[in-house]
Amino acid sequence: MELLEQRIIKDGVVKKGNVLKVDSFLNHQIDIELYSEIGAEFARLYKDCDVTKILTIEASGIGIACVTAQSFNNVPVVFAKKNKTTNISDDVYSSKVVSYTHGREYEIVVSKSYIKPEDRILIIDDFLANGKALEGLIKIINQAGATVVGAGIVIEKGFQPGGENLRKQGVRVESLAIVESMNDETGEIVFRH
Ligand code: 5GP
């Protein structure tokens, strides 16, 4: 998506540890016009897939999932919560995820009330790096016996293995910008086309 790539070049900041900061328009301050374009693009890509629900993970996925849902005739959005307690109740589906940005493992949970076997679910997230967040969400959808339609990712870091691994497993992954390489010393960002 040209508009998104231009914005990443203009305002993205490459940090050490292969982290791309896009806080000025995606992850902290939000450019809602760009968000709407992103939502419309995901809706175009998955328009014939009978999506009944969008699943994301707190916190940065929620806003993107909401604008996307509006482009899908307001299908419900469910977000996986990062569990803070050690007790997992019987009422939730759960899965463990290793955080890319913090390096620790945490549990994500979704109430069994909000995913049903007949659901056809589009997963939305801001970044794809090693694919752990997506794998955790897919596990939850599988526990519920629902269908994974695919994943819509705003920025994939193509030099990290998540995208390739998931596509090899047969998951449809659509990323609106794929970073081929980035350099924290020069600030250069190159996209894959
Ligand atoms: P993964 O689970 O694919 O390794 O990492 C994806 C998650 O880590 C995303 O939900 C995102 O929050 C975070 N993440 C991974 N890489 C980056 C990055 O370069 N920049 C930012 N802002 N978040 C990232």
PDB file of C-alpha atoms and ligand atoms in Angstrom:
ATOM      1  CA  MET A   1       0.000   0.000   0.000  1.00  0.00           C
ATOM      2  CA  GLU A   2       1.776   3.049  -1.378  1.00  0.00           C
ATOM      3  CA  LEU A   3       0.316   5.583   1.077  1.00  0.00           C
ATOM      4  CA  LEU A   4       1.439   3.473   4.035  1.00  0.00           C
ATOM      5  CA  GLU A   5       4.949   2.925   2.670  1.00  0.00           C
ATOM      6  CA  GLN A   6       5.373   6.661   2.108  1.00  0.00           C
ATOM      7  CA  ARG A   7       4.268   7.349   5.662  1.00  0.00           C
ATOM      8  CA  ILE A   8       6.659   4.760   7.097  1.00  0.00           C
ATOM      9  CA  ILE A   9       9.534   6.324   5.135  1.00  0.00           C
ATOM     10  CA  LYS A  10       8.539   9.809   6.320  1.00  0.00           C
ATOM     11  CA  ASP A  11       7.774   9.124   9.988  1.00  0.00           C
ATOM     12  CA  GLY A  12       9.045   5.619  10.896  1.00  0.00           C
ATOM     13  CA  VAL A  13      12.096   5.384  13.137  1.00  0.00           C
ATOM     14  CA  VAL A  14      14.386   2.345  13.046  1.00  0.00           C
ATOM     15  CA  LYS A  15      15.494   1.305  16.523  1.00  0.00           C
ATOM     16  CA  LYS A  16      18.104  -1.177  17.690  1.00  0.00           C
ATOM     17  CA  GLY A  17      16.924  -4.797  17.961  1.00  0.00           C
ATOM     18  CA  ASN A  18      15.069  -4.670  14.606  1.00  0.00           C
ATOM     19  CA  VAL A  19      12.239  -2.607  16.043  1.00  0.00           C
ATOM     20  CA  LEU A  20      10.427  -0.121  13.818  1.00  0.00           C
ATOM     21  CA  LYS A  21       8.753   2.690  15.739  1.00  0.00           C
ATOM     22  CA  VAL A  22       5.654   4.146  14.129  1.00  0.00           C
ATOM     23  CA  ASP A  23       4.283   5.866  17.199  1.00  0.00           C
ATOM     24  CA  SER A  24       3.425   9.133  15.457  1.00  0.00           C
ATOM     25  CA  PHE A  25       0.694   7.618  13.260  1.00  0.00           C
ATOM     26  CA  LEU A  26      -0.011   3.970  14.175  1.00  0.00           C
ATOM     27  CA  ASN A  27       0.928   2.937  17.704  1.00  0.00           C
ATOM     28  CA  HIS A  28       0.579   5.925  20.002  1.00  0.00           C
ATOM     29  CA  GLN A  29      -0.815   8.925  18.142  1.00  0.00           C
ATOM     30  CA  ILE A  30      -3.281   7.628  15.564  1.00  0.00           C
ATOM     31  CA  ASP A  31      -3.866   9.014  12.070  1.00  0.00           C
ATOM     32  CA  ILE A  32      -7.491   8.003  11.716  1.00  0.00           C
ATOM     33  CA  GLU A  33      -7.639   8.814   8.007  1.00  0.00           C
ATOM     34  CA  LEU A  34      -4.773   6.393   7.367  1.00  0.00           C
ATOM     35  CA  TYR A  35      -6.445   3.845   9.678  1.00  0.00           C
ATOM     36  CA  SER A  36      -9.620   4.067   7.572  1.00  0.00           C
ATOM     37  CA  GLU A  37      -7.631   3.470   4.379  1.00  0.00           C
ATOM     38  CA  ILE A  38      -6.010   0.451   6.029  1.00  0.00           C
ATOM     39  CA  GLY A  39      -9.406  -0.912   7.084  1.00  0.00           C
ATOM     40  CA  ALA A  40     -10.813  -0.419   3.580  1.00  0.00           C
ATOM     41  CA  GLU A  41      -7.845  -2.246   2.069  1.00  0.00           C
ATOM     42  CA  PHE A  42      -8.267  -5.261   4.372  1.00  0.00           C
ATOM     43  CA  ALA A  43     -11.974  -5.314   3.509  1.00  0.00           C
ATOM     44  CA  ARG A  44     -11.111  -5.287  -0.214  1.00  0.00           C
ATOM     45  CA  LEU A  45      -8.597  -8.119   0.165  1.00  0.00           C
ATOM     46  CA  TYR A  46     -10.957 -10.355   2.170  1.00  0.00           C
ATOM     47  CA  LYS A  47     -14.267  -9.245   0.651  1.00  0.00           C
ATOM     48  CA  ASP A  48     -15.356 -12.654  -0.647  1.00  0.00           C
ATOM     49  CA  CYS A  49     -14.454 -14.590   2.490  1.00  0.00           C
ATOM     50  CA  ASP A  50     -17.699 -14.304   4.503  1.00  0.00           C
ATOM     51  CA  VAL A  51     -15.914 -12.860   7.519  1.00  0.00           C
ATOM     52  CA  THR A  52     -18.199 -12.968  10.588  1.00  0.00           C
ATOM     53  CA  LYS A  53     -15.775 -11.644  13.189  1.00  0.00           C
ATOM     54  CA  ILE A  54     -12.431  -9.899  13.579  1.00  0.00           C
ATOM     55  CA  LEU A  55      -9.952 -11.055  16.202  1.00  0.00           C
ATOM     56  CA  THR A  56      -6.995  -9.040  17.413  1.00  0.00           C
ATOM     57  CA  ILE A  57      -4.785  -8.688  20.469  1.00  0.00           C
ATOM     58  CA  GLU A  58      -4.635  -5.810  22.921  1.00  0.00           C
ATOM     59  CA  ALA A  59      -3.615  -3.036  22.749  1.00  0.00           C
ATOM     60  CA  SER A  60      -2.329  -1.793  19.401  1.00  0.00           C
ATOM     61  CA  GLY A  61      -4.464  -4.106  17.277  1.00  0.00           C
ATOM     62  CA  ILE A  62      -7.775  -2.839  18.623  1.00  0.00           C
ATOM     63  CA  GLY A  63      -8.085   0.462  16.755  1.00  0.00           C
ATOM     64  CA  ILE A  64      -7.057  -1.093  13.442  1.00  0.00           C
ATOM     65  CA  ALA A  65      -9.508  -3.953  13.976  1.00  0.00           C
ATOM     66  CA  CYS A  66     -12.330  -1.486  14.681  1.00  0.00           C
ATOM     67  CA  VAL A  67     -11.894   0.570  11.509  1.00  0.00           C
ATOM     68  CA  THR A  68     -11.558  -2.659   9.544  1.00  0.00           C
ATOM     69  CA  ALA A  69     -14.816  -3.942  11.043  1.00  0.00           C
ATOM     70  CA  GLN A  70     -16.584  -0.791   9.853  1.00  0.00           C
ATOM     71  CA  SER A  71     -15.476  -1.610   6.302  1.00  0.00           C
ATOM     72  CA  PHE A  72     -16.963  -5.098   6.780  1.00  0.00           C
ATOM     73  CA  ASN A  73     -20.460  -3.852   7.598  1.00  0.00           C
ATOM     74  CA  ASN A  74     -19.701  -3.656  11.302  1.00  0.00           C
ATOM     75  CA  VAL A  75     -18.875  -7.280  12.083  1.00  0.00           C
ATOM     76  CA  PRO A  76     -17.976  -7.645  15.792  1.00  0.00           C
ATOM     77  CA  VAL A  77     -14.400  -7.191  16.961  1.00  0.00           C
ATOM     78  CA  VAL A  78     -12.990  -9.421  19.704  1.00  0.00           C
ATOM     79  CA  PHE A  79      -9.617  -8.727  21.254  1.00  0.00           C
ATOM     80  CA  ALA A  80      -7.538 -11.274  23.121  1.00  0.00           C
ATOM     81  CA  LYS A  81      -6.650  -9.986  26.569  1.00  0.00           C
ATOM     82  CA  LYS A  82      -3.204 -10.321  28.016  1.00  0.00           C
ATOM     83  CA  ASN A  83      -3.868 -12.286  31.174  1.00  0.00           C
ATOM     84  CA  LYS A  84      -2.454 -10.863  34.367  1.00  0.00           C
ATOM     85  CA  THR A  85      -3.482 -13.615  36.757  1.00  0.00           C
ATOM     86  CA  THR A  86      -2.086 -17.134  36.980  1.00  0.00           C
ATOM     87  CA  ASN A  87      -5.510 -18.803  37.186  1.00  0.00           C
ATOM     88  CA  ILE A  88      -7.074 -19.599  33.863  1.00  0.00           C
ATOM     89  CA  SER A  89     -10.791 -20.178  34.174  1.00  0.00           C
ATOM     90  CA  ASP A  90     -12.844 -22.777  32.297  1.00  0.00           C
ATOM     91  CA  ASP A  91     -14.735 -20.014  30.509  1.00  0.00           C
ATOM     92  CA  VAL A  92     -11.845 -18.925  28.299  1.00  0.00           C
ATOM     93  CA  TYR A  93      -9.701 -20.158  25.451  1.00  0.00           C
ATOM     94  CA  SER A  94      -6.049 -19.426  26.155  1.00  0.00           C
ATOM     95  CA  SER A  95      -2.632 -19.610  24.597  1.00  0.00           C
ATOM     96  CA  LYS A  96       0.935 -18.599  25.457  1.00  0.00           C
ATOM     97  CA  VAL A  97       2.757 -15.937  23.435  1.00  0.00           C
ATOM     98  CA  VAL A  98       6.350 -14.718  23.603  1.00  0.00           C
ATOM     99  CA  SER A  99       6.380 -10.948  23.229  1.00  0.00           C
ATOM    100  CA  TYR A 100       8.661  -9.641  20.475  1.00  0.00           C
ATOM    101  CA  THR A 101       9.167  -6.217  21.994  1.00  0.00           C
ATOM    102  CA  HIS A 102       9.463  -7.289  25.661  1.00  0.00           C
ATOM    103  CA  GLY A 103      10.957 -10.770  25.297  1.00  0.00           C
ATOM    104  CA  ARG A 104       8.749 -12.347  27.981  1.00  0.00           C
ATOM    105  CA  GLU A 105       6.057 -14.946  27.744  1.00  0.00           C
ATOM    106  CA  TYR A 106       2.481 -14.059  28.560  1.00  0.00           C
ATOM    107  CA  GLU A 107      -0.889 -15.699  28.306  1.00  0.00           C
ATOM    108  CA  ILE A 108      -3.673 -14.442  26.045  1.00  0.00           C
ATOM    109  CA  VAL A 109      -7.297 -15.281  26.747  1.00  0.00           C
ATOM    110  CA  VAL A 110     -10.633 -14.951  24.945  1.00  0.00           C
ATOM    111  CA  SER A 111     -13.975 -15.716  26.562  1.00  0.00           C
ATOM    112  CA  LYS A 112     -15.669 -18.799  25.119  1.00  0.00           C
ATOM    113  CA  SER A 113     -18.799 -16.656  24.692  1.00  0.00           C
ATOM    114  CA  TYR A 114     -17.278 -14.671  21.835  1.00  0.00           C
ATOM    115  CA  ILE A 115     -15.960 -17.283  19.402  1.00  0.00           C
ATOM    116  CA  LYS A 116     -18.268 -19.992  18.094  1.00  0.00           C
ATOM    117  CA  PRO A 117     -17.553 -22.921  15.755  1.00  0.00           C
ATOM    118  CA  GLU A 118     -19.527 -21.298  12.923  1.00  0.00           C
ATOM    119  CA  ASP A 119     -17.397 -18.125  13.008  1.00  0.00           C
ATOM    120  CA  ARG A 120     -15.158 -17.237  10.053  1.00  0.00           C
ATOM    121  CA  ILE A 121     -12.463 -15.103  11.581  1.00  0.00           C
ATOM    122  CA  LEU A 122     -10.118 -12.513  10.141  1.00  0.00           C
ATOM    123  CA  ILE A 123      -7.147 -11.810  12.392  1.00  0.00           C
ATOM    124  CA  ILE A 124      -5.799  -8.246  12.405  1.00  0.00           C
ATOM    125  CA  ASP A 125      -2.552  -7.003  13.920  1.00  0.00           C
ATOM    126  CA  ASP A 126      -0.180  -4.080  13.558  1.00  0.00           C
ATOM    127  CA  PHE A 127       3.130  -5.947  13.118  1.00  0.00           C
ATOM    128  CA  LEU A 128       4.293  -9.393  12.089  1.00  0.00           C
ATOM    129  CA  ALA A 129       7.812 -10.357  13.209  1.00  0.00           C
ATOM    130  CA  ASN A 130       8.380 -13.926  14.446  1.00  0.00           C
ATOM    131  CA  GLY A 131       4.696 -14.772  14.194  1.00  0.00           C
ATOM    132  CA  LYS A 132       4.142 -15.664  17.859  1.00  0.00           C
ATOM    133  CA  ALA A 133       1.186 -13.337  18.369  1.00  0.00           C
ATOM    134  CA  LEU A 134      -0.546 -14.690  15.243  1.00  0.00           C
ATOM    135  CA  GLU A 135       0.171 -18.295  16.205  1.00  0.00           C
ATOM    136  CA  GLY A 136      -1.364 -17.685  19.635  1.00  0.00           C
ATOM    137  CA  LEU A 137      -4.509 -16.213  18.079  1.00  0.00           C
ATOM    138  CA  ILE A 138      -4.771 -19.098  15.601  1.00  0.00           C
ATOM    139  CA  LYS A 139      -4.515 -21.601  18.491  1.00  0.00           C
ATOM    140  CA  ILE A 140      -7.427 -19.875  20.196  1.00  0.00           C
ATOM    141  CA  ILE A 141      -9.538 -19.984  17.017  1.00  0.00           C
ATOM    142  CA  ASN A 142      -8.709 -23.682  16.624  1.00  0.00           C
ATOM    143  CA  GLN A 143      -9.688 -24.391  20.236  1.00  0.00           C
ATOM    144  CA  ALA A 144     -13.081 -22.867  19.462  1.00  0.00           C
ATOM    145  CA  GLY A 145     -13.442 -24.963  16.293  1.00  0.00           C
ATOM    146  CA  ALA A 146     -13.904 -21.789  14.222  1.00  0.00           C
ATOM    147  CA  THR A 147     -12.359 -21.039  10.799  1.00  0.00           C
ATOM    148  CA  VAL A 148      -9.298 -18.837  10.236  1.00  0.00           C
ATOM    149  CA  VAL A 149     -10.019 -16.887   7.045  1.00  0.00           C
ATOM    150  CA  GLY A 150      -6.615 -15.222   7.143  1.00  0.00           C
ATOM    151  CA  ALA A 151      -4.576 -12.483   8.730  1.00  0.00           C
ATOM    152  CA  GLY A 152      -4.371  -8.798   7.847  1.00  0.00           C
ATOM    153  CA  ILE A 153      -1.112  -7.228   8.965  1.00  0.00           C
ATOM    154  CA  VAL A 154      -0.238  -3.564   8.645  1.00  0.00           C
ATOM    155  CA  ILE A 155       3.572  -3.953   8.663  1.00  0.00           C
ATOM    156  CA  GLU A 156       5.383  -7.248   8.161  1.00  0.00           C
ATOM    157  CA  LYS A 157       9.117  -7.404   8.751  1.00  0.00           C
ATOM    158  CA  GLY A 158       9.917  -9.744   5.885  1.00  0.00           C
ATOM    159  CA  PHE A 159      13.442 -10.437   7.119  1.00  0.00           C
ATOM    160  CA  GLN A 160      11.991 -12.150  10.197  1.00  0.00           C
ATOM    161  CA  PRO A 161      10.492 -15.619   9.870  1.00  0.00           C
ATOM    162  CA  GLY A 162       6.838 -15.239  10.978  1.00  0.00           C
ATOM    163  CA  GLY A 163       5.268 -14.493   7.595  1.00  0.00           C
ATOM    164  CA  GLU A 164       7.031 -17.264   5.745  1.00  0.00           C
ATOM    165  CA  ASN A 165       6.312 -19.847   8.467  1.00  0.00           C
ATOM    166  CA  LEU A 166       2.626 -19.042   8.591  1.00  0.00           C
ATOM    167  CA  ARG A 167       2.217 -19.012   4.796  1.00  0.00           C
ATOM    168  CA  LYS A 168       3.975 -22.396   4.649  1.00  0.00           C
ATOM    169  CA  GLN A 169       1.394 -23.681   7.139  1.00  0.00           C
ATOM    170  CA  GLY A 170      -1.302 -22.595   4.682  1.00  0.00           C
ATOM    171  CA  VAL A 171      -2.447 -19.456   6.474  1.00  0.00           C
ATOM    172  CA  ARG A 172      -3.389 -16.607   4.153  1.00  0.00           C
ATOM    173  CA  VAL A 173      -1.350 -13.613   5.342  1.00  0.00           C
ATOM    174  CA  GLU A 174      -1.877 -10.227   3.666  1.00  0.00           C
ATOM    175  CA  SER A 175       0.533  -7.493   4.741  1.00  0.00           C
ATOM    176  CA  LEU A 176       0.024  -3.928   3.560  1.00  0.00           C
ATOM    177  CA  ALA A 177       3.732  -3.112   3.773  1.00  0.00           C
ATOM    178  CA  ILE A 178       6.553  -5.642   3.870  1.00  0.00           C
ATOM    179  CA  VAL A 179       9.893  -4.328   5.090  1.00  0.00           C
ATOM    180  CA  GLU A 180      12.702  -6.126   3.276  1.00  0.00           C
ATOM    181  CA  SER A 181      15.469  -4.537   5.313  1.00  0.00           C
ATOM    182  CA  MET A 182      16.071  -1.667   7.693  1.00  0.00           C
ATOM    183  CA  ASN A 183      19.152  -0.105   9.197  1.00  0.00           C
ATOM    184  CA  ASP A 184      19.208   1.540  12.620  1.00  0.00           C
ATOM    185  CA  GLU A 185      22.392   3.451  11.830  1.00  0.00           C
ATOM    186  CA  THR A 186      21.377   5.048   8.538  1.00  0.00           C
ATOM    187  CA  GLY A 187      17.618   4.919   9.146  1.00  0.00           C
ATOM    188  CA  GLU A 188      17.131   3.386   5.691  1.00  0.00           C
ATOM    189  CA  ILE A 189      13.990   1.263   5.165  1.00  0.00           C
ATOM    190  CA  VAL A 190      13.578  -0.875   2.022  1.00  0.00           C
ATOM    191  CA  PHE A 191      10.245  -2.476   1.059  1.00  0.00           C
ATOM    192  CA  ARG A 192       9.552  -5.752  -0.724  1.00  0.00           C
ATOM    193  CA  HIS A 193       7.305  -5.514  -3.800  1.00  0.00           C
TER     194      HIS A 193
HETATM  195  P1  5GP B   1       5.591 -11.491  16.609  1.00  0.00           P
HETATM  196  O1  5GP B   1       4.673 -12.155  17.577  1.00  0.00           O
HETATM  197  O2  5GP B   1       5.181 -11.670  15.168  1.00  0.00           O
HETATM  198  O3  5GP B   1       7.036 -11.836  16.845  1.00  0.00           O
HETATM  199  O4  5GP B   1       5.514  -9.927  16.918  1.00  0.00           O
HETATM  200  C1  5GP B   1       4.327  -9.246  16.661  1.00  0.00           C
HETATM  201  C2  5GP B   1       3.942  -8.352  17.808  1.00  0.00           C
HETATM  202  O5  5GP B   1       5.085  -7.720  18.375  1.00  0.00           O
HETATM  203  C3  5GP B   1       3.020  -7.266  17.320  1.00  0.00           C
HETATM  204  O6  5GP B   1       1.757  -7.449  17.921  1.00  0.00           O
HETATM  205  C4  5GP B   1       3.663  -5.965  17.762  1.00  0.00           C
HETATM  206  O7  5GP B   1       2.935  -5.425  18.832  1.00  0.00           O
HETATM  207  C5  5GP B   1       5.046  -6.321  18.258  1.00  0.00           C
HETATM  208  N1  5GP B   1       6.121  -5.939  17.306  1.00  0.00           N
HETATM  209  C6  5GP B   1       6.961  -6.790  16.655  1.00  0.00           C
HETATM  210  N2  5GP B   1       7.869  -6.125  15.946  1.00  0.00           N
HETATM  211  C7  5GP B   1       7.613  -4.813  16.126  1.00  0.00           C
HETATM  212  C8  5GP B   1       8.245  -3.611  15.625  1.00  0.00           C
HETATM  213  O8  5GP B   1       9.237  -3.604  14.866  1.00  0.00           O
HETATM  214  N3  5GP B   1       7.672  -2.441  16.019  1.00  0.00           N
HETATM  215  C9  5GP B   1       6.596  -2.382  16.848  1.00  0.00           C
HETATM  216  N4  5GP B   1       6.113  -1.176  17.152  1.00  0.00           N
HETATM  217  N5  5GP B   1       5.981  -3.495  17.342  1.00  0.00           N
HETATM  218  C10 5GP B   1       6.492  -4.695  16.986  1.00  0.00           C
END
